[in-house]
Amino acid sequence: AGPCDIYASGGTPCVAAHSTTRALYSSYSGSLYQVKRGSDGATTNISPLSAGGVANAGAQDTFCAGTTCLITIIYDQSGRNNHLTQAPPGGFSGPEANGYDNLASAIGAPVTLNGQKAYGVFISPGTGYRNNAVKGTATGDGAEGMYAVFDGTHYNGGCCFDYGNAEVSSRDTGNGHMEAIYFGDNTVWGSGSGNGPWIMADLENGLFSGSSTKQNTGDPSITSRFITAVIKGQPNQWAIRGGNSASGGLSTYYNGARPNAAGYNPMSKEGAIILGIGGDNSVGAQGTFYEGVMTSGYPSDATENSVQANIVAAKYATTSLTSGPALNVGSSVSLRVTTPNFDTRYLAHTGSTVNTQVVSSSSATALKQQASWTVRAGLGNSACFSFESRDTPGSFIRHYNFVLQLSASDGSKQFNEDATFCPQAGLNGQGNSIRAWGYPTRYFRHFNNLGYAASNGGVHDFDNANSFNNDVSFVVNTGFA
Ligand code: AHR
Ligand code: AHR
């Protein structure tokens, strides 16, 4: 059985079921998600390898070979067409054209399920999915349940990495107009014990960890790599539950009355579905989504416990974030441009500016050092890498507003993540393309001989799709210095 078979047996069937990693019904063999590639704008649907099985990641890899791919649709497996697509602007605008949110890279969150590769949905700040015309989800004070599997190590304090029920207008229409799972370490509203991250409920104009509108210490900080997060609500009652998606059961972190503030009892749910954003399209948050559902009716703890057992049996595990020619931690490297007519240039820096410069073995020592980088384990994720300046130890290549710059580490989580990059086989077939860990649609790119974290056809001039594959492919050589 799949999670939605279990919910159906419990009398609380799924009314929306989303996953890029696997079928959530044992009989489901339809499309899980759609990807769109950068080379020609073509789309394809990715289905499970077999009914009830893991996504056919190999089909994605073949379709996306030598180019970039975005996740354009996350299909609803419940048969109700409650699909998730690129979120439109609302109270806040997204960064894409016409105020839409960004779409997720199709390769930002690779995992394995029972040893088979699949991809999750890596939400960077600015990324969001939504459906404002949903059929069958709870409205008003109606009962519902929901769970999602997230990456417990990918979060931030921005508003709001959510999955669940939100406004149909993409605007903040008041307290109680949402009921969504939140995951992160935002402390503007509620919080739990420790420093976070926490599973909370986004009920609009507040993230709630219990009946107090502020801290409720029964809601623990999350430490597991894969996390099952559960929120459910019915008249006068709601609950937060959670557990490690890779082992063990669920614990109840809160179960009781609605928050002690006006507007949350009764609730005024509207029934739209959001992923990665707040109800008003706040786009400041990050996180990774693998699977999730919404139900009709208030699921029993026993039903949810069976769903958790099913998730554990799916055996989520990590896999490599990199491919292509290997980089060795501790070595000095140079990164040679491969774009025709520019291929004597190397990624270098002049002060804090990251640029490309023509360098050779006969260049001055100072220039050789400017074009040499010590490979370090990724400051934000040791499965990827950071690049430390040879002539300015303690300073690293980071992106800021998607411009590459050389900056001294301030040790912050933001710096560490902005200075972490994941090499993959070069998009033009040469060397490596080096994507930003936190923005996997974005790669090291030279543009007008300056360095950027660029996406393929995005809104900035440096995102220009012309010459993208060449401009993001660098041959990694032994450092000049
Ligand atoms: O409730 C927290 C956030 O507040 C909601 O997600 C958003 O709509 C509002 O800004
Ligand atoms: O480069 C994109 C973002 O810009 C970085 O993550 C952040 O530090 C800055 O706001």
XYZ file of C-alpha atoms and ligand atoms in Angstrom:
501
model
C 0.000 0.000 0.000
C 1.003 3.635 -0.415
C 0.359 6.502 2.011
C -2.907 7.411 0.293
C -4.159 3.802 0.415
C -3.529 3.945 4.162
C -5.376 7.243 4.572
C -8.296 5.841 2.542
C -8.512 2.740 4.775
C -8.610 5.074 7.753
C -11.616 6.907 6.319
C -9.653 10.100 5.599
C -8.735 9.871 1.909
C -6.142 12.009 0.170
C -7.623 14.893 -1.784
C -4.210 15.950 -3.059
C -1.049 13.856 -3.293
C 2.223 15.342 -4.506
C 5.620 13.737 -4.910
C 8.507 13.896 -7.341
C 10.085 10.823 -5.764
C 7.422 8.091 -5.777
C 3.837 7.045 -6.303
C 1.713 7.588 -3.184
C -0.921 4.965 -4.137
C 0.084 1.346 -4.775
C -1.761 1.410 -8.109
C -0.553 4.820 -9.320
C 1.434 4.703 -12.534
C 0.576 8.121 -13.969
C 2.755 11.206 -14.187
C 4.500 12.380 -11.024
C 5.895 15.645 -12.363
C 6.790 17.551 -15.490
C 10.190 19.009 -16.330
C 11.075 21.649 -18.911
C 14.543 21.851 -20.390
C 16.507 24.979 -21.169
C 17.915 23.954 -24.547
C 14.632 24.023 -26.505
C 11.855 24.624 -23.960
C 10.500 21.076 -24.465
C 8.695 19.363 -21.592
C 8.313 15.752 -20.534
C 6.445 13.932 -17.782
C 8.229 11.690 -15.300
C 6.330 8.623 -14.072
C 7.100 5.848 -11.601
C 9.256 2.970 -12.854
C 6.280 0.714 -12.071
C 2.852 1.173 -10.482
C 3.315 2.350 -6.913
C 7.067 2.689 -7.452
C 9.911 5.189 -7.411
C 10.164 7.967 -10.021
C 12.032 7.220 -13.220
C 14.911 9.617 -12.557
C 16.834 8.084 -15.451
C 14.207 9.389 -17.875
C 14.788 12.891 -16.475
C 18.556 12.530 -16.728
C 18.282 11.466 -20.377
C 15.849 14.257 -21.266
C 17.949 16.897 -19.480
C 21.387 15.705 -20.649
C 23.627 18.617 -21.634
C 21.173 21.282 -20.515
C 19.258 22.577 -17.502
C 15.790 21.447 -16.390
C 13.123 23.006 -14.190
C 10.219 21.288 -12.432
C 7.160 22.872 -14.055
C 4.281 20.761 -12.678
C 3.961 18.527 -9.614
C 0.967 16.382 -10.467
C -1.804 15.489 -8.052
C -1.986 11.701 -7.817
C -5.443 11.745 -6.183
C -7.255 12.088 -9.472
C -8.654 15.512 -8.574
C -6.262 17.511 -10.779
C -5.004 19.475 -7.802
C -1.639 19.952 -9.480
C 0.995 22.426 -8.281
C 2.463 24.875 -10.779
C 4.569 28.061 -10.750
C 3.090 30.353 -8.095
C 1.661 33.674 -9.283
C 2.248 37.017 -7.548
C 0.015 37.856 -4.590
C 0.598 40.079 -1.584
C 4.234 39.742 -2.582
C 5.745 39.276 -6.029
C 8.190 36.578 -6.976
C 11.457 37.259 -8.828
C 10.431 35.811 -12.198
C 8.789 37.711 -15.076
C 5.393 39.259 -14.201
C 5.966 38.630 -10.498
C 5.776 34.852 -10.736
C 7.937 32.794 -8.430
C 10.957 30.838 -9.635
C 10.597 27.189 -10.562
C 12.846 24.637 -8.867
C 15.822 23.038 -10.585
C 15.076 19.406 -11.392
C 18.444 18.282 -9.953
C 18.795 20.244 -6.713
C 17.704 17.485 -4.355
C 18.883 14.028 -5.452
C 18.147 11.129 -3.085
C 17.655 7.392 -3.263
C 14.566 5.419 -2.236
C 15.362 1.777 -1.631
C 18.553 2.391 -3.606
C 16.829 3.921 -6.646
C 17.678 7.504 -7.549
C 14.963 10.158 -7.421
C 14.829 13.946 -7.168
C 13.073 16.113 -4.592
C 11.991 19.728 -4.986
C 14.742 22.094 -3.781
C 13.097 25.394 -2.863
C 15.455 28.393 -2.853
C 14.239 31.794 -1.653
C 12.054 33.047 -4.524
C 10.817 29.598 -5.546
C 7.176 28.602 -5.086
C 4.339 26.399 -6.337
C 0.622 26.881 -5.862
C -2.889 25.911 -6.910
C -5.622 28.456 -6.178
C -8.433 26.408 -7.794
C -8.297 23.239 -5.730
C -11.197 20.810 -5.441
C -11.862 18.826 -2.280
C -9.612 20.382 0.360
C -11.009 21.659 3.655
C -12.640 25.089 3.784
C -13.956 27.096 6.727
C -13.571 25.098 9.925
C -13.585 21.789 8.055
C -11.380 18.906 9.148
C -8.208 17.952 7.329
C -4.851 16.286 7.761
C -1.567 16.585 5.937
C 1.969 15.295 6.019
C 5.130 16.065 4.119
C 8.640 14.647 3.935
C 11.291 17.367 3.991
C 15.081 17.694 4.223
C 15.579 18.435 7.926
C 18.888 20.183 7.205
C 17.650 22.618 4.537
C 15.769 25.545 6.078
C 16.044 29.186 6.974
C 14.263 31.873 8.978
C 12.514 33.509 6.033
C 8.765 33.436 5.533
C 7.628 30.764 4.898
C 8.561 27.261 3.768
C 5.028 25.826 3.820
C 3.049 22.949 2.370
C -0.695 22.966 2.796
C -3.894 24.978 2.837
C -3.816 28.706 1.983
C -5.719 31.609 0.488
C -7.198 31.318 -3.000
C -6.252 34.969 -3.662
C -2.513 34.615 -2.845
C -3.141 37.425 -0.347
C -3.286 37.650 3.431
C -7.035 37.649 4.092
C -6.748 37.329 7.867
C -6.138 35.079 10.836
C -7.248 31.486 10.373
C -7.303 31.617 6.565
C -4.469 29.100 6.270
C -3.592 25.698 7.713
C -0.247 24.569 6.384
C 2.836 22.725 7.579
C 5.721 25.137 8.202
C 9.355 24.024 8.582
C 12.245 26.320 9.499
C 13.723 28.485 12.235
C 11.617 31.619 11.873
C 11.002 33.192 15.292
C 8.883 36.192 14.275
C 5.781 34.418 15.607
C 6.009 31.112 17.453
C 8.963 28.849 18.199
C 9.751 25.610 19.975
C 12.569 24.422 22.207
C 16.206 25.008 21.276
C 17.320 26.977 18.221
C 15.184 25.163 15.646
C 14.331 24.297 12.994
C 10.795 23.430 14.046
C 7.652 22.007 12.535
C 4.935 24.593 13.099
C 1.509 25.347 11.661
C 1.107 28.395 9.436
C -2.454 29.488 10.255
C -1.965 32.980 8.711
C -0.401 35.910 10.497
C 1.392 33.427 12.642
C 3.470 30.265 12.801
C 2.189 28.243 15.739
C 3.926 25.636 17.862
C 1.058 25.111 20.345
C -1.698 27.074 22.007
C 0.499 29.993 23.073
C 1.170 32.341 20.180
C 4.869 32.473 21.151
C 7.199 29.737 22.400
C 5.913 26.251 23.214
C 8.780 24.090 24.423
C 6.959 20.852 23.613
C 7.841 21.455 19.972
C 11.420 20.190 19.579
C 14.235 21.302 17.289
C 14.587 18.880 14.388
C 17.901 17.135 13.797
C 17.242 14.323 11.304
C 18.226 14.571 7.632
C 14.778 13.394 6.500
C 11.768 14.550 8.445
C 8.109 13.583 8.382
C 6.017 16.610 9.378
C 2.318 16.290 10.216
C -0.322 18.967 10.857
C -4.043 18.286 11.253
C -6.986 20.403 12.284
C -10.682 20.084 13.051
C -13.142 22.233 15.028
C -11.548 23.217 18.338
C -8.573 20.919 17.909
C -5.319 20.660 16.018
C -2.047 18.768 16.310
C 1.612 18.851 15.309
C 3.395 15.523 14.885
C 6.823 14.643 13.556
C 9.486 12.002 13.198
C 12.548 10.809 11.343
C 11.444 9.685 7.868
C 14.262 7.136 7.799
C 13.523 5.319 11.056
C 11.176 5.079 14.014
C 7.711 6.431 14.590
C 5.942 9.743 14.935
C 5.784 11.756 18.129
C 3.044 14.203 18.999
C 4.529 17.649 19.621
C 1.184 19.343 20.271
C -2.418 18.213 20.432
C -5.053 20.544 21.790
C -6.989 23.738 21.474
C -6.622 26.343 18.761
C -4.143 29.174 19.399
C -5.040 31.634 22.072
C -5.675 34.593 19.733
C -8.632 36.002 17.822
C -9.540 34.554 14.469
C -8.289 30.980 14.799
C -11.415 29.389 16.299
C -13.362 28.763 14.211
C -10.943 28.630 11.303
C -11.643 30.238 7.898
C -9.644 27.917 5.638
C -9.835 28.695 1.933
C -8.509 25.482 0.374
C -5.743 26.577 -2.000
C -2.477 24.599 -1.822
C 0.979 26.154 -1.495
C 4.498 24.735 -1.560
C 7.561 26.688 -0.473
C 5.899 30.051 0.138
C 3.590 31.880 2.550
C -0.117 32.364 2.024
C 0.477 35.854 0.638
C 3.296 34.572 -1.621
C 6.041 35.598 0.790
C 9.100 34.136 -0.952
C 11.910 34.409 1.601
C 12.109 30.776 2.680
C 14.066 27.704 1.631
C 13.582 23.992 2.134
C 13.300 20.695 0.284
C 10.080 18.772 -0.354
C 9.987 15.107 -1.339
C 6.351 14.085 -0.896
C 3.195 15.260 0.809
C -0.577 14.902 0.867
C -3.690 16.609 2.110
C -6.664 14.625 3.340
C -10.380 15.028 3.756
C -11.250 14.472 7.418
C -9.081 14.395 10.545
C -6.776 11.374 10.339
C -6.304 9.234 13.419
C -2.882 8.984 15.003
C -2.947 5.281 14.116
C -3.457 6.070 10.426
C -0.578 8.537 10.489
C 1.618 6.023 12.286
C 0.994 3.554 9.439
C 1.859 6.260 6.913
C 5.118 6.895 8.786
C 5.919 3.159 8.631
C 5.305 3.294 4.883
C 7.683 6.275 4.533
C 10.375 4.503 6.566
C 9.971 1.432 4.326
C 10.545 3.651 1.266
C 14.109 4.031 2.617
C 14.991 7.627 1.850
C 18.776 8.074 1.761
C 21.282 10.658 0.569
C 23.303 10.334 -2.612
C 26.087 12.301 -4.308
C 25.434 15.969 -5.099
C 28.283 16.133 -7.598
C 29.422 14.566 -10.871
C 32.054 15.216 -13.524
C 35.831 15.450 -13.060
C 36.657 15.116 -9.351
C 37.834 18.011 -7.189
C 40.156 17.171 -4.328
C 39.833 18.968 -1.022
C 43.093 20.745 -0.163
C 44.336 20.997 -3.750
C 44.946 24.251 -5.611
C 42.970 24.555 -8.839
C 42.487 26.957 -11.690
C 39.191 27.156 -13.573
C 39.637 27.692 -17.295
C 36.894 29.214 -19.408
C 35.731 26.997 -22.305
C 33.737 29.530 -24.343
C 35.397 29.802 -27.805
C 37.577 32.942 -28.079
C 37.668 33.283 -24.273
C 39.391 30.024 -23.439
C 42.704 31.530 -22.368
C 40.855 33.185 -19.469
C 40.565 31.797 -15.934
C 38.245 32.546 -13.056
C 40.147 35.062 -10.958
C 39.614 37.991 -8.637
C 40.656 41.627 -8.482
C 40.076 42.650 -4.903
C 36.545 41.542 -4.087
C 35.480 41.376 -7.754
C 35.358 37.894 -9.271
C 36.239 38.056 -12.955
C 38.100 36.198 -15.673
C 41.631 37.092 -16.675
C 44.067 35.834 -19.301
C 46.644 33.832 -17.367
C 49.503 31.586 -18.449
C 52.556 29.924 -16.948
C 54.550 33.074 -17.764
C 52.157 35.429 -15.946
C 53.319 37.357 -12.906
C 53.066 35.547 -9.588
C 50.409 37.953 -8.309
C 48.117 37.200 -11.257
C 48.737 33.470 -10.946
C 47.656 33.639 -7.335
C 44.556 35.649 -8.229
C 43.558 32.826 -10.573
C 44.212 29.970 -8.144
C 41.779 28.552 -5.610
C 42.160 26.112 -2.777
C 39.386 23.523 -2.818
C 37.689 23.221 0.578
C 34.875 21.009 1.792
C 31.678 22.998 1.237
C 31.232 25.426 4.118
C 27.453 25.002 3.928
C 27.350 21.344 2.898
C 30.410 19.104 2.958
C 29.045 17.050 0.055
C 29.964 20.027 -2.153
C 32.891 22.488 -2.198
C 34.041 26.001 -1.384
C 36.799 27.907 -3.167
C 39.274 29.759 -0.962
C 41.483 32.444 -2.449
C 45.176 31.470 -2.710
C 46.394 35.014 -2.064
C 43.740 35.930 0.520
C 43.327 32.962 2.864
C 40.045 33.055 4.751
C 38.278 34.639 1.782
C 36.021 32.568 -0.429
C 34.004 32.877 -3.613
C 30.400 33.535 -2.621
C 27.372 34.872 -4.471
C 25.539 37.962 -3.311
C 22.532 39.142 -5.304
C 23.773 36.425 -7.672
C 27.035 38.265 -8.350
C 30.159 36.284 -7.463
C 32.473 38.089 -5.091
C 35.480 37.316 -2.941
C 34.608 37.806 0.717
C 36.144 37.020 4.068
C 34.102 34.391 5.839
C 31.950 35.766 8.634
C 31.120 32.228 9.725
C 27.373 32.744 9.309
C 25.023 30.103 7.926
C 24.145 32.528 5.115
C 27.807 33.026 4.164
C 28.540 29.324 4.345
C 25.605 28.459 2.102
C 26.362 31.273 -0.366
C 29.963 29.996 -0.582
C 29.028 26.371 -1.317
C 29.039 25.059 -4.871
C 28.367 21.633 -6.356
C 30.305 20.686 -9.512
C 28.656 18.490 -12.124
C 29.793 17.314 -15.545
C 30.161 20.396 -17.761
C 26.971 21.303 -19.622
C 28.927 21.760 -22.875
C 30.717 18.444 -22.410
C 33.927 20.010 -21.067
C 35.093 20.079 -17.451
C 32.610 21.018 -14.763
C 29.600 23.235 -14.389
C 29.577 24.512 -10.827
C 26.133 25.189 -9.423
C 25.272 27.155 -6.306
C 24.223 24.717 -3.570
C 21.474 27.033 -2.322
C 20.257 28.030 -5.809
C 20.674 24.931 -7.957
C 19.299 26.670 -11.056
C 22.389 28.941 -10.867
C 25.960 28.223 -11.986
C 29.351 29.949 -12.007
C 29.201 31.956 -15.226
C 31.456 34.479 -16.881
C 29.521 37.290 -18.554
C 31.323 40.362 -19.905
C 34.351 38.805 -18.165
C 32.757 39.081 -14.701
C 31.609 36.205 -12.478
C 27.947 35.503 -11.670
C 25.694 32.799 -10.283
C 23.523 32.636 -13.391
C 20.417 30.719 -14.392
C 19.636 29.619 -17.936
C 17.326 32.299 -19.317
C 16.411 34.110 -16.073
C 15.539 37.763 -15.571
C 19.046 39.220 -15.197
C 21.162 40.199 -18.203
C 23.757 37.701 -16.979
C 21.125 34.926 -17.162
C 21.037 35.272 -20.964
C 20.457 31.861 -22.550
C 22.843 32.644 -25.416
C 26.152 30.845 -24.848
C 24.924 29.615 -21.457
C 26.337 26.093 -21.685
C 29.766 27.343 -22.749
C 29.851 30.179 -20.226
C 29.078 27.824 -17.302
C 31.578 25.116 -18.238
C 35.088 25.376 -16.769
C 38.008 23.005 -17.062
C 39.527 22.348 -13.647
C 43.328 22.321 -13.872
C 46.082 22.292 -11.300
C 46.352 25.777 -9.806
C 48.893 28.255 -11.160
C 50.016 28.949 -7.611
O 1.433 33.302 8.905
C 2.720 33.621 8.458
C 2.695 34.374 7.151
O 2.142 35.653 7.355
C 1.826 33.805 6.086
O 2.368 32.688 5.424
C 1.740 34.968 5.158
O 0.578 34.930 4.368
C 1.764 36.171 6.091
O 2.757 37.078 5.670
O 23.123 35.769 -4.198
C 21.765 35.573 -3.785
C 21.509 36.034 -2.373
O 21.785 37.415 -2.276
C 22.353 35.430 -1.311
O 21.958 34.145 -0.929
C 22.155 36.406 -0.184
O 23.242 36.407 0.718
C 22.013 37.730 -0.898
O 20.878 38.391 -0.439
